[in-house]
Structure formats: C-alpha cells, structure tokens
mmCIF file of C-alpha atoms and ligand atoms in Angstrom:
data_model
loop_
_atom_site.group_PDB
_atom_site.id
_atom_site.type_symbol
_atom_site.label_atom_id
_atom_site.label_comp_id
_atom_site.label_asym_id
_atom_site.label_seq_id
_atom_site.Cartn_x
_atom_site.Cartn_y
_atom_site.Cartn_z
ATOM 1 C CA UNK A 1188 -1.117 8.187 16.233
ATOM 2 C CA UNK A 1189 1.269 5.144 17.142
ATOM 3 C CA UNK A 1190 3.948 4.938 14.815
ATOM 4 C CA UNK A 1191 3.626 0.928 14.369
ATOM 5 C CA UNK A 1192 2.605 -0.269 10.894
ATOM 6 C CA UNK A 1193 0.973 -3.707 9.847
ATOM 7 C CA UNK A 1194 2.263 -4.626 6.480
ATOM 8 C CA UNK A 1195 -0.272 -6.930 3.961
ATOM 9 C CA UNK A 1196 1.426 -8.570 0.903
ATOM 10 C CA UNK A 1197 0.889 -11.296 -1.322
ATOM 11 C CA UNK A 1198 4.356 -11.707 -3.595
ATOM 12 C CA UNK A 1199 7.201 -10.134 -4.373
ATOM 13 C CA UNK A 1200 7.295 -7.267 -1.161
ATOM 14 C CA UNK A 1201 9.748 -4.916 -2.896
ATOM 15 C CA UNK A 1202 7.324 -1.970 -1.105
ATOM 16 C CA UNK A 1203 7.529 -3.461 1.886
ATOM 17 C CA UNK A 1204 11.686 -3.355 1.449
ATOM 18 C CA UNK A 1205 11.113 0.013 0.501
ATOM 19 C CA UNK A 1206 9.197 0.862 3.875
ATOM 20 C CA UNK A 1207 12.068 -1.514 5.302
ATOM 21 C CA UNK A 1208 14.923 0.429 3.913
ATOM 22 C CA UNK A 1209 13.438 4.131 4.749
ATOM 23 C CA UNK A 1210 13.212 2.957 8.689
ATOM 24 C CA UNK A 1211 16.854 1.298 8.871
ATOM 25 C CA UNK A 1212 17.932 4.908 7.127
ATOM 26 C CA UNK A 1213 16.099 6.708 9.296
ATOM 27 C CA UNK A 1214 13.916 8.661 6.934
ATOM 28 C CA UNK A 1215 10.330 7.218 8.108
ATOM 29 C CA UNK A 1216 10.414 7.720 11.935
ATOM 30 C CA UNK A 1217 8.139 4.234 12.194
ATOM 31 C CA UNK A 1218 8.094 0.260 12.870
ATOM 32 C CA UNK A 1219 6.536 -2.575 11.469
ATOM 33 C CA UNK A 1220 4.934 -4.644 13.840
ATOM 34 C CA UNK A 1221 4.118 -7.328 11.822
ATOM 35 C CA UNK A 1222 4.022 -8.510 7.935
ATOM 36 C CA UNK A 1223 0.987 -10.977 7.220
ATOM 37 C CA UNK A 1224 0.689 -12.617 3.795
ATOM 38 C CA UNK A 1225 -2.655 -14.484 2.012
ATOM 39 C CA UNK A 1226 0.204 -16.602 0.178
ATOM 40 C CA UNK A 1227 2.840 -18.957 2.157
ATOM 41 C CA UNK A 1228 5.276 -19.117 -0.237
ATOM 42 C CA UNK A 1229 5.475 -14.771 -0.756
ATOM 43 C CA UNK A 1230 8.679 -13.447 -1.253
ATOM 44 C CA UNK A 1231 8.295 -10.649 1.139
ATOM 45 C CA UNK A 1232 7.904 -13.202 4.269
ATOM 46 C CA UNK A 1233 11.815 -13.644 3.616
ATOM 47 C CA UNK A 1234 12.031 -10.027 3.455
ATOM 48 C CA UNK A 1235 10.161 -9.323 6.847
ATOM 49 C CA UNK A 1236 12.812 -12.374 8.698
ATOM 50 C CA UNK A 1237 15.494 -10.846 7.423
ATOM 51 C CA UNK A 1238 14.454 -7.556 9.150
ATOM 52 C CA UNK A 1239 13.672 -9.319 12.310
ATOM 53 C CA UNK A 1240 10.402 -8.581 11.724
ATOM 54 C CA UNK A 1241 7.488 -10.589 13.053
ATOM 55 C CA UNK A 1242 5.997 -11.997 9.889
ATOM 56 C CA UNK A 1243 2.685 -14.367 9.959
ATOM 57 C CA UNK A 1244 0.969 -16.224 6.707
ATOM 58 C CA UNK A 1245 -2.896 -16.493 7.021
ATOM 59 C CA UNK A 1246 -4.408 -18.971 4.749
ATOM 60 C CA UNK A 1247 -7.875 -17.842 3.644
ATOM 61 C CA UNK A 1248 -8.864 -21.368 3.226
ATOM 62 C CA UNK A 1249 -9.168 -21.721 7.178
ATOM 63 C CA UNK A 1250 -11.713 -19.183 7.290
ATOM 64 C CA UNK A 1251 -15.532 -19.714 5.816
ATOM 65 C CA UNK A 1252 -15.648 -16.117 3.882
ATOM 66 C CA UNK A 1253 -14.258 -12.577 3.273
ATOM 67 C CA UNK A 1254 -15.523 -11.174 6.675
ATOM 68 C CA UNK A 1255 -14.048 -14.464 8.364
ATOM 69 C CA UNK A 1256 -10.780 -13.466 6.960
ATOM 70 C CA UNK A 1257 -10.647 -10.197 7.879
ATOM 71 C CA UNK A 1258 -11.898 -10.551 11.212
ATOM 72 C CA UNK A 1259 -8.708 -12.761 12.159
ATOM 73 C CA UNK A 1260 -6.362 -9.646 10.613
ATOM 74 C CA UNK A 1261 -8.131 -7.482 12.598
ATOM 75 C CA UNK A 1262 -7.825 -9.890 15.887
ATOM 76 C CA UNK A 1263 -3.938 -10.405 14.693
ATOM 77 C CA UNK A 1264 -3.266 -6.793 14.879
ATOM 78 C CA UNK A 1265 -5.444 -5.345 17.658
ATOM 79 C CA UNK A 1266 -2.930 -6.403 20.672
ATOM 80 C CA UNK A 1267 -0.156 -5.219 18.425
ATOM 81 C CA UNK A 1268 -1.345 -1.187 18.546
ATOM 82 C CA UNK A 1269 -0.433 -0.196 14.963
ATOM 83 C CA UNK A 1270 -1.482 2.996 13.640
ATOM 84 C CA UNK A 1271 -1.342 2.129 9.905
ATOM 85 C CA UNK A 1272 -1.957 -0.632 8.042
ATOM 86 C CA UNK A 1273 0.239 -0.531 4.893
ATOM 87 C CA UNK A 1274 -1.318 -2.857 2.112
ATOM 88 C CA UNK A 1275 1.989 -3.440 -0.263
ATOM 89 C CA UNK A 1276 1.119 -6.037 -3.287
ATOM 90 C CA UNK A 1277 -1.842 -7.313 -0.894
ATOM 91 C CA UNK A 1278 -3.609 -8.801 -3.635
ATOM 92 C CA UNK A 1279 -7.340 -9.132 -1.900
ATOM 93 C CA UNK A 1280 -10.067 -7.160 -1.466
ATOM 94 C CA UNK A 1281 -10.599 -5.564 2.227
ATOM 95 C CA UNK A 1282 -13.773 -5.864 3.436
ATOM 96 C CA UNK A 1283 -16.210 -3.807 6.213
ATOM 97 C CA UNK A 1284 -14.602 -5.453 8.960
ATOM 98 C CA UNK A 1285 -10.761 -4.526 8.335
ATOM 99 C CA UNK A 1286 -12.108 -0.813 7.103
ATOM 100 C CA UNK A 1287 -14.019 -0.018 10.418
ATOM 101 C CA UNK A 1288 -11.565 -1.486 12.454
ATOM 102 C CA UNK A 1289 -8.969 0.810 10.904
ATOM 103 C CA UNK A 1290 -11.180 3.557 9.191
ATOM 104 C CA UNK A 1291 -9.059 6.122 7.120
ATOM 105 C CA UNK A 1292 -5.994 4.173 8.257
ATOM 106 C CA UNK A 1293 -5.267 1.512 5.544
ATOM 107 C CA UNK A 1294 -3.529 2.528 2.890
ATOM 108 C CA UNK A 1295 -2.083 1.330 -0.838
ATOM 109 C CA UNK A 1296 0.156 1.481 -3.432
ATOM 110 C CA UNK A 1297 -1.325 1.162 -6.876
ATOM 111 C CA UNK A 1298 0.963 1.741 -10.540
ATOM 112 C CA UNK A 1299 -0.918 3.975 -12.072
ATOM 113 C CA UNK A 1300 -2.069 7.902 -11.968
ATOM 114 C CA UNK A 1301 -5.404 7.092 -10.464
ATOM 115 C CA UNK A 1302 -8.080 7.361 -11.208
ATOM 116 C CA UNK A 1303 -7.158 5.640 -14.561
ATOM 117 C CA UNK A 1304 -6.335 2.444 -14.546
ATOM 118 C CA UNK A 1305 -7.560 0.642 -11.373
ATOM 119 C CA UNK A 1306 -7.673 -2.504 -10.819
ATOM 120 C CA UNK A 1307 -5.106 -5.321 -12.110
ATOM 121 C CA UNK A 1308 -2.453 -4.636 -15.271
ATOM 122 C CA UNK A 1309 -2.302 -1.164 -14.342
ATOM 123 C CA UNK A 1310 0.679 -0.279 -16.778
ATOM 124 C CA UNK A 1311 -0.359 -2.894 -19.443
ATOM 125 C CA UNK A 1312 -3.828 -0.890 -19.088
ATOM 126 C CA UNK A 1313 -2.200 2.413 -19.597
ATOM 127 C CA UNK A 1314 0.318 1.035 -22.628
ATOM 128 C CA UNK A 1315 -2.961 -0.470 -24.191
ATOM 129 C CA UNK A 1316 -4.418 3.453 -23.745
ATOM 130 C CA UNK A 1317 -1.669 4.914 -25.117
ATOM 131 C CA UNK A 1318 -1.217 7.290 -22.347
ATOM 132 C CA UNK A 1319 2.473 9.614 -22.774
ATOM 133 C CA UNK A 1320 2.200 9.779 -18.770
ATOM 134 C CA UNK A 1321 1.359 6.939 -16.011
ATOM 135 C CA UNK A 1322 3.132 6.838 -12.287
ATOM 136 C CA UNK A 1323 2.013 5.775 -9.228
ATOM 137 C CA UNK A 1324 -0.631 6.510 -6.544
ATOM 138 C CA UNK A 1325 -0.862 5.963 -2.889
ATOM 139 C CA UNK A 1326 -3.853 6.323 -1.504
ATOM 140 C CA UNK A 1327 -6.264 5.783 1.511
ATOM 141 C CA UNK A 1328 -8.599 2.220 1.207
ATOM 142 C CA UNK A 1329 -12.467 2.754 1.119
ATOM 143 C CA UNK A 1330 -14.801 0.183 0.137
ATOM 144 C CA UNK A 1331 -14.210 0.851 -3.589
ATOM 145 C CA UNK A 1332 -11.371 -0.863 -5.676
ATOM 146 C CA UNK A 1333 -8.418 1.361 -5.817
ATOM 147 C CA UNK A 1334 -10.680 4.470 -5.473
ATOM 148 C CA UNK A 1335 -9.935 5.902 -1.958
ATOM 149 C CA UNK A 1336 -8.445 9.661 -1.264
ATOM 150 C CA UNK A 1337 -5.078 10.012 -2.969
ATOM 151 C CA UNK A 1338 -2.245 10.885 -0.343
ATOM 152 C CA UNK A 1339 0.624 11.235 -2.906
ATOM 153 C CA UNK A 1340 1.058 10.597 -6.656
ATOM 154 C CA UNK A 1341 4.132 10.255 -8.842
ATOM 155 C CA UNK A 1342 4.101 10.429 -12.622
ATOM 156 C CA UNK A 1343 6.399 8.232 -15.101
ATOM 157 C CA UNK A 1344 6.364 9.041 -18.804
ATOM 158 C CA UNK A 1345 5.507 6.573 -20.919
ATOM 159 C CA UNK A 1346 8.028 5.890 -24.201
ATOM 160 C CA UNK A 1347 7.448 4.863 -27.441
ATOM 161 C CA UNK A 1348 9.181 1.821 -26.970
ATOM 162 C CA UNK A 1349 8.289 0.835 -23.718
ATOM 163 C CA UNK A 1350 7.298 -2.563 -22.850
ATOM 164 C CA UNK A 1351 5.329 -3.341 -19.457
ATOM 165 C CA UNK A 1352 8.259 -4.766 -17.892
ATOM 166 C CA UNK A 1353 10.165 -1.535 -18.762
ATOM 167 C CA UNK A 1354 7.145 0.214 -17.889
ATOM 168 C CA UNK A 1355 6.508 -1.671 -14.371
ATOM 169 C CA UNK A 1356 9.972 -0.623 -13.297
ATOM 170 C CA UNK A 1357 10.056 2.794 -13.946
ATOM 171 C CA UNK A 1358 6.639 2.929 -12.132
ATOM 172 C CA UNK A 1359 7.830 0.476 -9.340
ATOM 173 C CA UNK A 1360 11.369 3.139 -8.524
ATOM 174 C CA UNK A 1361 8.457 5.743 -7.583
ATOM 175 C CA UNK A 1362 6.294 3.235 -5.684
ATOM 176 C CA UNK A 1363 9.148 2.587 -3.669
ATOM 177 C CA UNK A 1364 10.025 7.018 -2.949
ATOM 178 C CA UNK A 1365 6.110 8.200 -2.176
ATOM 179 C CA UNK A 1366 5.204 5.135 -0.335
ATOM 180 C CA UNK A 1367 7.196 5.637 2.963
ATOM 181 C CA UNK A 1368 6.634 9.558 2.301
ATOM 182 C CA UNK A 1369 2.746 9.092 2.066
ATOM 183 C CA UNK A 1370 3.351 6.717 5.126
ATOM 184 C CA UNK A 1371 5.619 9.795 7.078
ATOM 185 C CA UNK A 1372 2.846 12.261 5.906
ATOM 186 C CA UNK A 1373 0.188 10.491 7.624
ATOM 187 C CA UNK A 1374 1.937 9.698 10.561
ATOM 188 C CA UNK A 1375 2.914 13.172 11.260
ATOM 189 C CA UNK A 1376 -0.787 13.603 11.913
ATOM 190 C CA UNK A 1377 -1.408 16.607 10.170
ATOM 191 C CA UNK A 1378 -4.178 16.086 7.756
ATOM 192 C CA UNK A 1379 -7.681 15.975 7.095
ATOM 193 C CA UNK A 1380 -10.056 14.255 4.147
ATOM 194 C CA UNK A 1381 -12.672 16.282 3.228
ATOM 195 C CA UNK A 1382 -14.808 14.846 0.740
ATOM 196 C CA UNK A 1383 -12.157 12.559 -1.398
ATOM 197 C CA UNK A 1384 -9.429 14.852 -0.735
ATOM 198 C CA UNK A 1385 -6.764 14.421 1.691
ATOM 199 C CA UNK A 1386 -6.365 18.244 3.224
ATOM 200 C CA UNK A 1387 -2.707 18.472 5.052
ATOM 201 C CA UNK A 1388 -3.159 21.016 7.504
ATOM 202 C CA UNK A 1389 -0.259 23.856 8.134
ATOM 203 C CA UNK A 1390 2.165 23.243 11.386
ATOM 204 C CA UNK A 1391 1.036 25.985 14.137
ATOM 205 C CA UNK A 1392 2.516 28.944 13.503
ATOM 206 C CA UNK A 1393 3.586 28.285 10.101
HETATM 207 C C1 LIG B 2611 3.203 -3.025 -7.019
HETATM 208 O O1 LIG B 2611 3.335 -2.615 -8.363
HETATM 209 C C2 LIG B 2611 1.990 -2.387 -6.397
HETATM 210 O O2 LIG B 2611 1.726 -1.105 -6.881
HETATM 211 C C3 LIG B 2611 0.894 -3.328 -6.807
HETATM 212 O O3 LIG B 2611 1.464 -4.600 -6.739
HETATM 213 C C4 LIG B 2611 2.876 -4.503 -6.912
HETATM 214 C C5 LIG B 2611 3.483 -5.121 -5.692
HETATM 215 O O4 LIG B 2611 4.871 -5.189 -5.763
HETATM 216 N N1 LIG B 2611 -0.263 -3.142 -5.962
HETATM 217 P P1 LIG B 2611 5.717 -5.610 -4.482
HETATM 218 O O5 LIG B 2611 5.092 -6.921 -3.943
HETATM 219 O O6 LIG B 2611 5.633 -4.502 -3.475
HETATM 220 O O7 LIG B 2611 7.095 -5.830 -5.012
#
C-alpha cells in the first residue's frame, strides 16, 4: 500500500498534529498528501501550512447532496495516490461513494472505548454513565456511525472529580499515541478483517 495519507478535519486538528509530529520524528514511516476541511475557518488548515502540507477547504454548500460531496473528495484525492484516508475531527458522515472508493481504508479516531458511546459527547456520554474507565478507539469507517472494526483502543480512567474538559484531555493524550500507531499498523500491510475484527497477521517466519 502507498504510504500517502489524506487527512479530513473540521476544527481544532490536534490529531492531525499528532500524525504531523510522528512523521517529522520519524516514528510513522508516511506522508500526508493533502488535508481537506468541510469548515474554512478550521484550525488544522493552519496546522497543515505550517507543515508545508497541501491543505484544501471544500464547502459542502457548492455541492447539491452527500454523494455530491463526496464524489469531489474522492476526485480530489484520486490523482494524489494515497493509501489511507485518515478522518481526524472530520465532523460528517461518509457516504457510499468515499467508502467504495477507499473500502477498508478510511479510518477514525473516536473518545471513547467503543462500542459505548458513539456518536457526539463521547466523554460527557460516558461521565453521564458513570463509567470508572473510557479511552479512545481507532477504528476502520463502514457505513455505520462510529461502528467499524477497531484497529487499536486505549483506556483512560475516569475520576471522581473529573469534569469533561479534564476528561477530554486525558482521552485526547491517547488519541494523539494510537492514532499514528493504528495508522503504522495498517500501513505495514499485515492484517486482515474477518468479520468485525481486524486480524494482524504474523511477519514470515516469525
Ligand atoms: C477528537 O476528540 C476526536 O476523537 C473526535 O473529535 C476530536 C477532534 O479533535 N472525533 P482534533 O480536531 O483532532 O483536535
């Protein structure tokens, strides 16, 4: 698989610095291609231009539905050959058209163990719950909402006086470890899903 990655966000992009910071280190063996952003005013974009990175904002207004939208990601990034597409605080639904362009090869970070908590207010969910553990999941996008196979999970104990900010950052310091080691695990090539479970498969002769 190429080792090129599209990045999605919406906001803030601290993922995508975290993706950032383990290629300039030289612990994810990778490149972003390009950064595209539903919002022009995301914080990330400044992130991506910092890095030199190619960064684009798409404005779902200039496009008649979800499909439409989609279908000019899919046109941005087919000329670019990325292997991955890296959805980091992309705060839209993907639809068919991005998923079978890119099947088994979109993946997310979500801030919570999954399968609890999907969806949005992911740690407010789990304080609500009263959960003693939470953490964060990244996993590969289906057509469900924050339901694909799990590549990597990290879990963050929940204290009695936590608040979600306090919560949220805990969560966000693993978010920002498993996500470029999901992203190395994949790219190294040596995995499977079966069923919902992503199967890594042993190095020859090891
Ligand atoms: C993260 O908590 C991520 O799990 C969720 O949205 C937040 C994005 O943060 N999907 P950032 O934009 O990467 O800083």
């Amino acid at each position: 698989m190429t080792r090129r990655l599209a990045v999605l966000i919406s906001g803030r992009g601290s993922n995508l610095r975290a993706i950032l910071d383990a290629i300039a280190a030289g612990s994810l063996d990778a490149a972003i291609a390009i950064v595209i952003s539903n919002k022009r005013d995301a914080e990330g974009l400044s992130h991506a231009r910092a890095a030199g990175v190619e960064s684009v904002h798409l404005a779902p207004g200039g496009y008649p539905d979800r499909d439409g939208y989609d279908r000019a990601i899919v046109d941005t990034l087919r000329p670019l050959d990325i292997g991955l597409v890296c959805l980091a605080g992309y705060m839209r639904l993907v639809g068919p058209v991005l998923l079978e362009a890119f099947p088994n090869r979109i993946l997310n970070v979500h801030p919570s163990l999954l399968p609890s908590f999907p969806g949005l207010h992911a740690q407010r969910q789990a304080l609500e719950h009263g959960v003693r553990v939470s953490g964060a999941t990244v996993h590969l996008v289906d057509g469900s909402l924050d339901a694909g196979p799990i590549v990597l999970q990290a879990a963050v104990p929940v204290l009695d006086d936590d608040t979600v900010e306090r919560l949220s950052d805990r969560i966000l310091v693993e978010e920002h470890r498993i996500y470029p080691d999901a992203i190395r695990t994949l790219l190294d090539g040596r995995w499977t899903v079966n069923g919902r479970r992503v199967v890594r498969t042993p190095r020859a002769g090891a």
